[in-house]
Short mmCIF file of C-alpha atoms and ligand atoms in Angstrom, two decimals:
data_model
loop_
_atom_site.label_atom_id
_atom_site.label_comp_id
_atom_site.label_asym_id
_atom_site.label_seq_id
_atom_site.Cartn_x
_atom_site.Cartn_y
_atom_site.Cartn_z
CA UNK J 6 99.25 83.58 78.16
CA UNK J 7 102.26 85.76 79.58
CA UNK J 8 104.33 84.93 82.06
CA UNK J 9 104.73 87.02 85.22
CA UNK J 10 108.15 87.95 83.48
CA UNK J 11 107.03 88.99 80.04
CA UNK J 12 103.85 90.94 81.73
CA UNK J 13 106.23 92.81 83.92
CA UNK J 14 109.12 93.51 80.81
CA UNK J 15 106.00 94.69 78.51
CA UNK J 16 104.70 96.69 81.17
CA UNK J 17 101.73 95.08 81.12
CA UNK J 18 101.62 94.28 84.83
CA UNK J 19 99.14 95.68 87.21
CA UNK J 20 101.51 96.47 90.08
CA UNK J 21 99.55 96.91 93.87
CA UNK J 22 101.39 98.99 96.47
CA UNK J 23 99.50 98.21 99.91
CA UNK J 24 100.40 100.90 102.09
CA UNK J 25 100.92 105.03 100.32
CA UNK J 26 102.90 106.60 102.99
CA UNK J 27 106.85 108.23 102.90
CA UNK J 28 107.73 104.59 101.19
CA UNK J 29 104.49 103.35 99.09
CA UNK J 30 103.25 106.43 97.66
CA UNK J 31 106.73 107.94 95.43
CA UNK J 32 107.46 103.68 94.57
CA UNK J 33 103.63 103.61 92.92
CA UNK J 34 104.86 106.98 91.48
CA UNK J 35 107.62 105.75 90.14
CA UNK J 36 105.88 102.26 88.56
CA UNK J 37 103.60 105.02 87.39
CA UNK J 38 106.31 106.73 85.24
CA UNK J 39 107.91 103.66 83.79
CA UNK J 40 104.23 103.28 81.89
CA UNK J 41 102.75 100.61 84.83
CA UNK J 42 99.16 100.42 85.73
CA UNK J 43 99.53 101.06 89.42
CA UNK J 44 96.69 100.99 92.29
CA UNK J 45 97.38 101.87 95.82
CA UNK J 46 95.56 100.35 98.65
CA UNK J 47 95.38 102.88 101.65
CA UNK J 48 93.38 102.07 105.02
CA UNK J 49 93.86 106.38 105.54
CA UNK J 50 90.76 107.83 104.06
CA UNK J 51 92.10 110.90 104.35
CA UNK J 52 95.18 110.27 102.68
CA UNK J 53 93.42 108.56 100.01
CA UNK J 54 90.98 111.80 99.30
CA UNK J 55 93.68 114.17 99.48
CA UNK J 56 95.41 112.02 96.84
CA UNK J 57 92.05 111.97 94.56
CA UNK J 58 91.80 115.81 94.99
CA UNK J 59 95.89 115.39 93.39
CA UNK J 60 97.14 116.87 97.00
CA UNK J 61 100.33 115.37 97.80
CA UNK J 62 100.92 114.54 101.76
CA UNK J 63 104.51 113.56 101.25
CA UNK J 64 107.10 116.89 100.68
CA UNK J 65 109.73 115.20 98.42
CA UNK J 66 106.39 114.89 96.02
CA UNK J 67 105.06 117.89 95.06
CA UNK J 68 101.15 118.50 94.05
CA UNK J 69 102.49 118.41 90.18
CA UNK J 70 104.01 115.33 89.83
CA UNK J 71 101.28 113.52 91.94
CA UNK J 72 98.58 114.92 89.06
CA UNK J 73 100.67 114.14 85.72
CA UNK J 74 100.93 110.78 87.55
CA UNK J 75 96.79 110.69 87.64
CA UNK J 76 96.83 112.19 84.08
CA UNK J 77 98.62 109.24 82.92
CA UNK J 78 95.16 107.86 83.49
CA UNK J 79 96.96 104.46 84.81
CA UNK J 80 96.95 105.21 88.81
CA UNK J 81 94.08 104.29 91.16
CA UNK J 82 93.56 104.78 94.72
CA UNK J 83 91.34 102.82 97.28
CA UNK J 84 90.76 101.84 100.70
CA UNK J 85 89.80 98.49 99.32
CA UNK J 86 91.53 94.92 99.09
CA UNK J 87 89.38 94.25 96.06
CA UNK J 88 92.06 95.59 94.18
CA UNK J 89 94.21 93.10 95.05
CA UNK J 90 92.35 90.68 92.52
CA UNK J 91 93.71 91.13 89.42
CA UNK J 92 97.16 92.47 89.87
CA UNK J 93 100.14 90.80 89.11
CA UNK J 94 102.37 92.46 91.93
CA UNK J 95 101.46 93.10 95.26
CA UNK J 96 104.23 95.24 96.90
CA UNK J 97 104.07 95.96 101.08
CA UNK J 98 104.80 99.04 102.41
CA UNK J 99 102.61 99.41 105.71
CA UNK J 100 104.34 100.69 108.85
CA UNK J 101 106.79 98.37 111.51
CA UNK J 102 106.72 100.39 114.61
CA UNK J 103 107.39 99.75 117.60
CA UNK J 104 105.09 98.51 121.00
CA UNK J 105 105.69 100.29 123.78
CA UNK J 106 107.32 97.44 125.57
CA UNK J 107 109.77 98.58 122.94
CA UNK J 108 109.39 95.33 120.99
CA UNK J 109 108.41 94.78 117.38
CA UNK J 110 105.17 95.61 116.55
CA UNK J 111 104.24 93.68 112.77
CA UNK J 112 100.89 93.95 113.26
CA UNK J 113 100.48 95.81 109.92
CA UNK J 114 101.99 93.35 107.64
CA UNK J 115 100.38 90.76 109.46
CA UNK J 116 97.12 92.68 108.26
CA UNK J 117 97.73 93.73 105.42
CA UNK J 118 99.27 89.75 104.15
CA UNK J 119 95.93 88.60 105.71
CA UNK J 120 93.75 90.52 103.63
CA UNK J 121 96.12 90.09 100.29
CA UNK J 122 95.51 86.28 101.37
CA UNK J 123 91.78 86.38 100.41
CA UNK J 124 92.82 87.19 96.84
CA UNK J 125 95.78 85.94 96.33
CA UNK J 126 95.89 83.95 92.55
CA UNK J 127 97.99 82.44 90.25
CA UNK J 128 101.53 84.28 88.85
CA UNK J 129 101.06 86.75 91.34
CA UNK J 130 104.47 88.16 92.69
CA UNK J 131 104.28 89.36 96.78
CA UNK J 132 107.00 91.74 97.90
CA UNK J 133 107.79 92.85 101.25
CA UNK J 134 109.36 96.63 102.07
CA UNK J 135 108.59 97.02 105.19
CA UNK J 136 111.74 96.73 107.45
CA UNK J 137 111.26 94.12 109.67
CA UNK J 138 113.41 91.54 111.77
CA UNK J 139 115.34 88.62 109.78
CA UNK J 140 112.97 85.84 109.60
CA UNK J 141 109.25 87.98 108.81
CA UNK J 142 109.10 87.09 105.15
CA UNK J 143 109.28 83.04 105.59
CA UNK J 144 108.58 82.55 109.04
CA UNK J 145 105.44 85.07 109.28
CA UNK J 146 104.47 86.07 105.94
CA UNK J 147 104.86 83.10 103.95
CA UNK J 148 102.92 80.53 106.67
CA UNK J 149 99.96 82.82 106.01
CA UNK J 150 100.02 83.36 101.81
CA UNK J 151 100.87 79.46 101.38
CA UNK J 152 97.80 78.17 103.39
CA UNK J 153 95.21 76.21 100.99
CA UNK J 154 96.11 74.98 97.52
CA UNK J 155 99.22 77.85 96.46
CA UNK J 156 102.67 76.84 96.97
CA UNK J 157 105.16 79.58 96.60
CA UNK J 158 107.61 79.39 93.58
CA UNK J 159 105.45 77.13 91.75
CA UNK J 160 102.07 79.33 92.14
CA UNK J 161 102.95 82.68 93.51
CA UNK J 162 106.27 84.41 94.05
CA UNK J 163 107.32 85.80 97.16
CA UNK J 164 110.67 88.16 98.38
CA UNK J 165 111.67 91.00 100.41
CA UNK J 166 113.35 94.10 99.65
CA UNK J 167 114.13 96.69 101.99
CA UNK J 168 113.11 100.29 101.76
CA UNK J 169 116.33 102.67 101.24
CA UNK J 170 114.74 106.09 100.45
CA UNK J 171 116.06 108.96 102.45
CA UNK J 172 113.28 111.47 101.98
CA UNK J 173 114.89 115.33 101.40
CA UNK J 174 117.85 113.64 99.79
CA UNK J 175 118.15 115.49 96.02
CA UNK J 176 121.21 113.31 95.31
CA UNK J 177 120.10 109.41 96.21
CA UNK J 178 116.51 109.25 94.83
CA UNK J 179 115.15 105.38 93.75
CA UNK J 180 117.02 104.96 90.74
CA UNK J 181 120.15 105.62 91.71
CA UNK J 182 120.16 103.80 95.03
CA UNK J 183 120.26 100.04 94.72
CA UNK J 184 117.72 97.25 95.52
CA UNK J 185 118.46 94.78 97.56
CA UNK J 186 116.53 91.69 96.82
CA UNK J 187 116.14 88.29 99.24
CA UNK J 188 113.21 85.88 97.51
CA UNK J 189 111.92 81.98 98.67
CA UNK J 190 113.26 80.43 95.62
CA UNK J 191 114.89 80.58 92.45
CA UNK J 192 111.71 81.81 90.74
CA UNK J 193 110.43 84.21 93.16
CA UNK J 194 114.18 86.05 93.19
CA UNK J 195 113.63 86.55 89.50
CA UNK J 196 110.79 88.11 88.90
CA UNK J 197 111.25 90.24 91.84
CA UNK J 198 114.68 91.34 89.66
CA UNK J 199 113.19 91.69 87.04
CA UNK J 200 110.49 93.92 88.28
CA UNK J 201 112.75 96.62 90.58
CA UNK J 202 115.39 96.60 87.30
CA UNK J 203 112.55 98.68 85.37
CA UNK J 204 112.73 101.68 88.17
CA UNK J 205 116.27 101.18 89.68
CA UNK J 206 119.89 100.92 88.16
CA UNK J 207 121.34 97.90 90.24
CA UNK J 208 119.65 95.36 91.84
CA UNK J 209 121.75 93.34 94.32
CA UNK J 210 120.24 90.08 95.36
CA UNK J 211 121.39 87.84 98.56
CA UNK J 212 120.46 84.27 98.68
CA UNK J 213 117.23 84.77 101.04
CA UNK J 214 114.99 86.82 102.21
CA UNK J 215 116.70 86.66 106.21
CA UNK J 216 119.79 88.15 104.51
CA UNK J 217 118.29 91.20 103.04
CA UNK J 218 116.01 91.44 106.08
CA UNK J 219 119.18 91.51 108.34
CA UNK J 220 120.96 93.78 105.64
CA UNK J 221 118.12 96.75 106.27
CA UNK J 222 118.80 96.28 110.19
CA UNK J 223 122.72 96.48 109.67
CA UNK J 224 122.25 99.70 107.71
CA UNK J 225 120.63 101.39 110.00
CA UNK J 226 122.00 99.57 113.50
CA UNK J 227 125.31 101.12 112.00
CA UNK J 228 124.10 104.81 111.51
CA UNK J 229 122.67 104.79 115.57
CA UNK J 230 126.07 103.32 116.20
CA UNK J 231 128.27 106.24 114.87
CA UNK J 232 125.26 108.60 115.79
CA UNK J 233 126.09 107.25 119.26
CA UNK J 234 129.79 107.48 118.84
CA UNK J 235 129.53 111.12 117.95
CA UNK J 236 127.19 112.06 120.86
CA UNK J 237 129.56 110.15 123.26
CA UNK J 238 132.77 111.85 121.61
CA UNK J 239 130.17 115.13 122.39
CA UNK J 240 130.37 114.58 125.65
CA UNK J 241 134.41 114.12 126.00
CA UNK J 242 134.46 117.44 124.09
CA UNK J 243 132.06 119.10 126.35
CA UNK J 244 134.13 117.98 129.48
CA UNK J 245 137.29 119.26 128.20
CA UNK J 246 136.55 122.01 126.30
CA UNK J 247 137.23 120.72 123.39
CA UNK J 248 134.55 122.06 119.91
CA UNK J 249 133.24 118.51 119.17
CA UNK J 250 132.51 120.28 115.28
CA UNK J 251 136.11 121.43 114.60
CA UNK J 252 136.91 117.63 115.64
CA UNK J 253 135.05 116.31 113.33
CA UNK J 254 135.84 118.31 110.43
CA UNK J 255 139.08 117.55 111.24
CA UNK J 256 138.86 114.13 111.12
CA UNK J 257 136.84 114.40 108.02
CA UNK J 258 139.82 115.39 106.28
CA UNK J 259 140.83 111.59 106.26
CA UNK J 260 140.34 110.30 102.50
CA UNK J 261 139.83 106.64 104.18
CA UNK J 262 138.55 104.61 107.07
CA UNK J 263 136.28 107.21 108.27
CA UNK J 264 132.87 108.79 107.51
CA UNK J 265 131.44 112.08 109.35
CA UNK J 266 128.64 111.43 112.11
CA UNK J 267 127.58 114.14 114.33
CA UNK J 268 126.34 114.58 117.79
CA UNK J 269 122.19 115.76 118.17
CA UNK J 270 119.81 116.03 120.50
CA UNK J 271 118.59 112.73 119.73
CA UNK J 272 117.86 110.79 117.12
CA UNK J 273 114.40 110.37 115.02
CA UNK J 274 112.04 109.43 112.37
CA UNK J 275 110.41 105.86 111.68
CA UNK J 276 113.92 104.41 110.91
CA UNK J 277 117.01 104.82 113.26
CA UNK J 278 115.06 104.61 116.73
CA UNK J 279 113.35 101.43 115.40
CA UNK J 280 114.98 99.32 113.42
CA UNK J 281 117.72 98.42 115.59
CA UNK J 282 115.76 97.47 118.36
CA UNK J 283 114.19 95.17 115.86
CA UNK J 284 117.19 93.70 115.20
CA UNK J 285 117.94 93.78 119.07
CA UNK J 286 114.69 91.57 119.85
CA UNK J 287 115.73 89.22 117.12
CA UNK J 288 119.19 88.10 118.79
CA UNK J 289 117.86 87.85 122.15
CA UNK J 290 115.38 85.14 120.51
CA UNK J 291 118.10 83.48 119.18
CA UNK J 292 120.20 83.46 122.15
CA UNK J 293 122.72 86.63 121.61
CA UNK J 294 122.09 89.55 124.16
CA UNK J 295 123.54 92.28 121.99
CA UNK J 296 125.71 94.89 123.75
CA UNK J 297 126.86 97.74 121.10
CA UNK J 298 124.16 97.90 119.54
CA UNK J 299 122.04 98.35 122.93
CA UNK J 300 124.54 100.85 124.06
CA UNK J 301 124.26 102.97 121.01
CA UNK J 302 120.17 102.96 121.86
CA UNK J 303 120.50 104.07 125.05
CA UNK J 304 123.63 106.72 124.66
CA UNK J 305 120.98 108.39 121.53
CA UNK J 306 117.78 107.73 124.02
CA UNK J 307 119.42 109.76 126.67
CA UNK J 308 120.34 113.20 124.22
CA UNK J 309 117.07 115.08 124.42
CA UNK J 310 117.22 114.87 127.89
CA UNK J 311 120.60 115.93 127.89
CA UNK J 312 119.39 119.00 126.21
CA UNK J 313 116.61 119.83 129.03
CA UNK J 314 119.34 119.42 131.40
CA UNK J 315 121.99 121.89 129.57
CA UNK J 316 119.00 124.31 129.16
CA UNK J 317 118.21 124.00 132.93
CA UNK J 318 121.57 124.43 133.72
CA UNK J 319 122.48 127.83 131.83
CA UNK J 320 118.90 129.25 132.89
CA UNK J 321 120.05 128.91 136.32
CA UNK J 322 123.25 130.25 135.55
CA UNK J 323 121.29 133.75 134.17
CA UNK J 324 119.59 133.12 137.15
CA UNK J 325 115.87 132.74 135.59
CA UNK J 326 113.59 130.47 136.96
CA UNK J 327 112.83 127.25 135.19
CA UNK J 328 109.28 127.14 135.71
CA UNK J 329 107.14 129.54 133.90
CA UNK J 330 110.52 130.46 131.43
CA UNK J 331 109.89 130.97 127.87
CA UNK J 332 111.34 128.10 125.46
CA UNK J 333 111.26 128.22 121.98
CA UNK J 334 112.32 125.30 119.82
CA UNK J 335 113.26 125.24 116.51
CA UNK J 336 112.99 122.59 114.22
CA UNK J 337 110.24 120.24 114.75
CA UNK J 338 110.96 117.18 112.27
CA UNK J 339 113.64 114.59 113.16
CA UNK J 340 115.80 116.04 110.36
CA UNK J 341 115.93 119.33 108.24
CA UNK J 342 114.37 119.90 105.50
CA UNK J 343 111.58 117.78 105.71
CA UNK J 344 108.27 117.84 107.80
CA UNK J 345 108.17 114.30 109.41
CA UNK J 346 108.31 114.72 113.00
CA UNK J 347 108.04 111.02 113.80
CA UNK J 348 109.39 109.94 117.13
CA UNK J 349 111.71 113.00 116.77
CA UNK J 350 114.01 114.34 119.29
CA UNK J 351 111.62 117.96 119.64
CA UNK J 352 108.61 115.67 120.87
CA UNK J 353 110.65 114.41 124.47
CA UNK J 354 112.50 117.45 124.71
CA UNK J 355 109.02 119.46 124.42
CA UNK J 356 107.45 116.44 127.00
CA UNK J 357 110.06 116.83 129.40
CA UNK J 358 109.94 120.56 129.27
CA UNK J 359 105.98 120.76 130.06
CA UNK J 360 106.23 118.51 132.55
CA UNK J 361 108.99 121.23 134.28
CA UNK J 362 106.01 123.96 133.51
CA UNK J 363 108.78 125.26 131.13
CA UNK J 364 106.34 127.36 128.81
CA UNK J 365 107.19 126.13 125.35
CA UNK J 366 106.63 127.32 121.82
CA UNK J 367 108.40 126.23 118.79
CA UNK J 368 108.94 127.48 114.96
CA UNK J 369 109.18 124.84 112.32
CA UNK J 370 108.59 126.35 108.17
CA UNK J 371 107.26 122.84 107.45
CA UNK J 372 105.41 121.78 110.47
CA UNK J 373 102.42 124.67 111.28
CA UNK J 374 100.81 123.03 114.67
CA UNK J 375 101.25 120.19 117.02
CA UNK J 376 99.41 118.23 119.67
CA UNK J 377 101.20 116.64 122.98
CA UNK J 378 99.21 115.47 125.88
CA UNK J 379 96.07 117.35 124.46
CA UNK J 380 97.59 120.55 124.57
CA UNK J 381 97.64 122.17 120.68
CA UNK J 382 101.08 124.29 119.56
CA UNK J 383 101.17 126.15 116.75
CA UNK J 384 104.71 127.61 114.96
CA UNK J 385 105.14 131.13 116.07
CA UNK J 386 105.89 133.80 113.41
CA UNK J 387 109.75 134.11 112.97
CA UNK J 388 110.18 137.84 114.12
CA UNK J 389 113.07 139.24 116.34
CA UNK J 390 110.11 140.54 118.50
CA UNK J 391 109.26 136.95 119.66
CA UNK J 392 112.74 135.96 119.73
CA UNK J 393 113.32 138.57 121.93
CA UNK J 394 110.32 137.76 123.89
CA UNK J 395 112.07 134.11 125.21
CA UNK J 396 114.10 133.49 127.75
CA UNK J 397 116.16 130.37 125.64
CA UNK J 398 115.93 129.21 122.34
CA UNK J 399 117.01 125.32 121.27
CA UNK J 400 117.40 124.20 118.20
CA UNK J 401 116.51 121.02 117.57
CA UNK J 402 116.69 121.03 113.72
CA UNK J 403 118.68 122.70 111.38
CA UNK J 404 116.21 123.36 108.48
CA UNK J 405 118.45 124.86 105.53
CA UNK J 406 115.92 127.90 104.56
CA UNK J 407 115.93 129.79 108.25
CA UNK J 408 117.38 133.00 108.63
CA UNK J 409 119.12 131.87 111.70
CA UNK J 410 120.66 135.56 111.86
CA UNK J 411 117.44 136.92 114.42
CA UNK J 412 118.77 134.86 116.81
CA UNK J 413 120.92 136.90 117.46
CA UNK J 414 117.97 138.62 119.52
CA UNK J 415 118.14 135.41 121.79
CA UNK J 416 119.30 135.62 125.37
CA UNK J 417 120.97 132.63 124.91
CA UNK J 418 120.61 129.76 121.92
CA UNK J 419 121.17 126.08 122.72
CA UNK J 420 122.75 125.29 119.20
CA UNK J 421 122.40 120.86 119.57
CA UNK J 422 123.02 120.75 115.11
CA UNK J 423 125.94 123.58 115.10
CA UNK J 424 123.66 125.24 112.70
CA UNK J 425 125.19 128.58 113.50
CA UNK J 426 128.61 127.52 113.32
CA UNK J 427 129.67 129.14 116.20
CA UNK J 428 129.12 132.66 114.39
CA UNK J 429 126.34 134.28 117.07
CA UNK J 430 127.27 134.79 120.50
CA UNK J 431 125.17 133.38 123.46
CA UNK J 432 125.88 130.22 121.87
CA UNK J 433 125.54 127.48 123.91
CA UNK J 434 126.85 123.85 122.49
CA UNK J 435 126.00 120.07 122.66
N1 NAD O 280 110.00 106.78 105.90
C1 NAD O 280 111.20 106.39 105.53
O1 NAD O 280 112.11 107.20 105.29
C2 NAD O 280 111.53 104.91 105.38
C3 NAD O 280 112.75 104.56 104.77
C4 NAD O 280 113.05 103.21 104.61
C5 NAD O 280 112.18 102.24 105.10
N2 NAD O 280 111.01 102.61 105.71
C6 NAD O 280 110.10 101.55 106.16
O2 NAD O 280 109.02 101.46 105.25
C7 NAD O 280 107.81 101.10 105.93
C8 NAD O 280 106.74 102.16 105.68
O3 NAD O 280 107.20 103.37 106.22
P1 NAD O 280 106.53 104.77 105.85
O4 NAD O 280 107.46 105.80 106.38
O5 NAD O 280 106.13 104.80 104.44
O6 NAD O 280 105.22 104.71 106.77
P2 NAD O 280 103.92 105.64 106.64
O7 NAD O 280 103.26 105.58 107.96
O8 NAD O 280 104.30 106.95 106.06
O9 NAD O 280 103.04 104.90 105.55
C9 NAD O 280 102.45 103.67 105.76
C10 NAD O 280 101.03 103.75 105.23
O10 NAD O 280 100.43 102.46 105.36
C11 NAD O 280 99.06 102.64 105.68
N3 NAD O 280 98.58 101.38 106.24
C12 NAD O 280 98.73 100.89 107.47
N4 NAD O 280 98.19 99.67 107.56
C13 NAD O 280 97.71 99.37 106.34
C14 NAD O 280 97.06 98.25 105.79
N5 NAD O 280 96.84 97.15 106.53
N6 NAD O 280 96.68 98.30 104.51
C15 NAD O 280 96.92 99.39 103.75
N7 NAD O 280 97.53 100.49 104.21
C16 NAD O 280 97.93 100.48 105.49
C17 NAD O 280 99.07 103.80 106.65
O11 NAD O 280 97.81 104.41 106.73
C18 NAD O 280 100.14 104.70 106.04
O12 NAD O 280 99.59 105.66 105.15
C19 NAD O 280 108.21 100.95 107.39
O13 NAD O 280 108.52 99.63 107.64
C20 NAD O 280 109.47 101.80 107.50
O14 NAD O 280 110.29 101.38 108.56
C21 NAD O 280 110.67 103.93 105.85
#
């Protein structure tokens, strides 16, 4: 009989991904490609019939690639744990948001590992992607898989490795961005090595699954950091008239010691709101009341209600009334070029608006209609007529194909990305 090892270097391995969203879906495409036989296990019925109809619900993988990967005859799709039994690898990618105590919510995982538990067997190899808080994989996870007769490293292998993808990035795509790999033992570290070095360059492992954990919360604790840095150096700028862009080009003219981060109206997506209040939950358990980190939260938090209050302020300035003026936002997703709008920046800024009686519409060329508080939006037609028709436009996200030049229609244009670089007038900054 093969080993776990020589199943997985033969490609003979039947590799599970539990979960098919932004993460779960392009990683079983990619096990797909290398020659794997894949199965995804998907609690979303509708995702999992728009994927047997070959319709792709993630932009970065178009309707083609999703159907040569079904062609390949190797890739199955299912709501049900059944197909668990008989894979060799059982790879977690199920969401980690947050409660709205603003605490952890792992109630996925724990799901998911419970139902994985019912058929777990022999050889098999269970990896964790989700991000999660140092600790999940041997203090949560493994309590649950090792219950009964299995004992991990002897019977079944068992690591974490975070997530890295940064979906409508055309440079860093999974094979060129390395894996970072924590496991239980020896064993478990590698076959889970083995297994990412068939669909990724480097693999960099870490002697446990804590430090990778942490590692995934570090990466992204650091981005809300200088996010937060920029939006506070924003506000300097703003105060003494000072263009907070032209800074930061400047200073992006030093070849060391510093990377560009820029101000927004707030920051979004399933990552950089998230994960570091993960991380921030974590230390106060273990005794550490973190402080930057915490700061940087709040300082992002506050931006999209900085933006209601510019926009309130230069309406009243034209001397319009707030209530009953016509908004329009552009840029619904957390960041261009892609049609997530998880927990992005548009959503409070669109909240807080409604709840000023602020009549809002927005224009997004990858989102076409949205829901808040039961009231349905859909993405106006991008015409200098209805441009002209608002009393304020604000935009939120900087998608790369809008003809930004019919703003120039706008009374007045709350640029929060500096996507018009300063080049239309009625400009209003950060
Ligand atoms: N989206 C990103 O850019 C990104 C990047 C790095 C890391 N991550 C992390 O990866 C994880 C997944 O994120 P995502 O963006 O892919 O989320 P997602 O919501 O797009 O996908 C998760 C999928 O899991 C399914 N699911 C939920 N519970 C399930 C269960 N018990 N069994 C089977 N399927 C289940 C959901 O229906 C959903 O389709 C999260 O922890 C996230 O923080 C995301």
């Amino acid at each position: 009989m093969l080993s776990l090892k020589d199943k997985i270097l033969r490609k003979k391995a039947v590799i599970s991904v539990v979960g098919l969203g932004y993460v779960g879906l392009p990683l079983a495409v990619e096990f797909l490609n290398k020659g794997f036989w894949v199965r995804g296990i998907e609690l979303d019925k509708n995702r999992v019939s728009s994927l047997r109809r070959e319709k792709s619900y993630i932009l970065d993988l178009d309707d083609k690639t999703l159907g040569k990967a079904f062609k390949q005859g190797r890739f199955r799709v299912t709501t049900s744990y059944n197909a668990v039994c008989g894979s060799d690898v059982i790879i977690i990618c199920v969401p980690t948001p947050l409660r709205k105590t603003g605490e952890p919510d792992i109630t996925y995982i724990l799901d998911s590992v419970k139902k994985i538990k019912k058929h777990l067997s022999k050889n098999m190899l269970i990896i964790l992607e989700s991000t999660t808080y140092p600790g999940t994989t041997e203090e949560v996870v493994l309590p649950i898989l090792s219950k009964g007769e299995l004992q991990v490293g002897r019977d079944f292998y068992l690591a974490f490795s975070p997530e890295r993808i940064d979906p409508g990035n055309k440079k860093y795509q999974t094979a060129n961005i390395p894996k970072v790999i924590g496991a239980v033992t020896a064993d478990c570290l590698e076959c889970a090595s083995v297994l990412y070095k068939q669909i990724v360059n480097k693999v960099v492992t870490v002697s446990s699954p804590k430090t990778a954990e942490m590692a995934k919360l570090l990466e992204n604790s650091f981005r809300s950091v200088n996010i937060a840095l920029a939006n506070e150096v924003a506000f300097i700028c703003g105060k003494m008239g000072i263009d907070v862009w032209e800074v930061i080009k400047a200073a992006e003219s030093k070849p060391f010691g510093y990377m560009p981060f820029y101000p927004g109206p707030g920051i979004g997506g399933h990552c950089i709101p998230t994960d570091p209040m993960y991380l921030i939950w974590k230390a106060r358990l273990s005794g550490y009341e973190p402080k930057l980190i915490k700061t940087a939260h709040d300082i992002n938090s506050f931006m999209p209600h900085h933006v209601v209050e510019k926009l309130i302020e230069e309406l009243k300035k034209r001397k319009k009334v707030v209530r009953k003026s016509k908004v329009l936002i552009v840029g619904l997703s957390y960041k261009p070029d892609v049609n997530d709008i998880r927990e992005s920046p548009a959503l409070e800024i669109i909240k807080e608006l409604t709840s000023k009686k602020v009549q809002v519409s927005f224009y997004d060329p990858y989102v076409k209609e949205l829901q808040i508080n039961g009231k349905k939006y859909i993405s106006i037609f991008w015409k200098e007529k209805n441009i002209q028709e608002m009393d304020a436009v604000i935009i939120v996200t900087n998608h790369s194909n809008v003809d930004y030049g019919i703003l120039k229609k706008a009374l007045f244009i709350i640029d929060t990305r500096n996507a018009l670089k300063g080049k239309i007038k009625n400009l209003v900054k950060l």
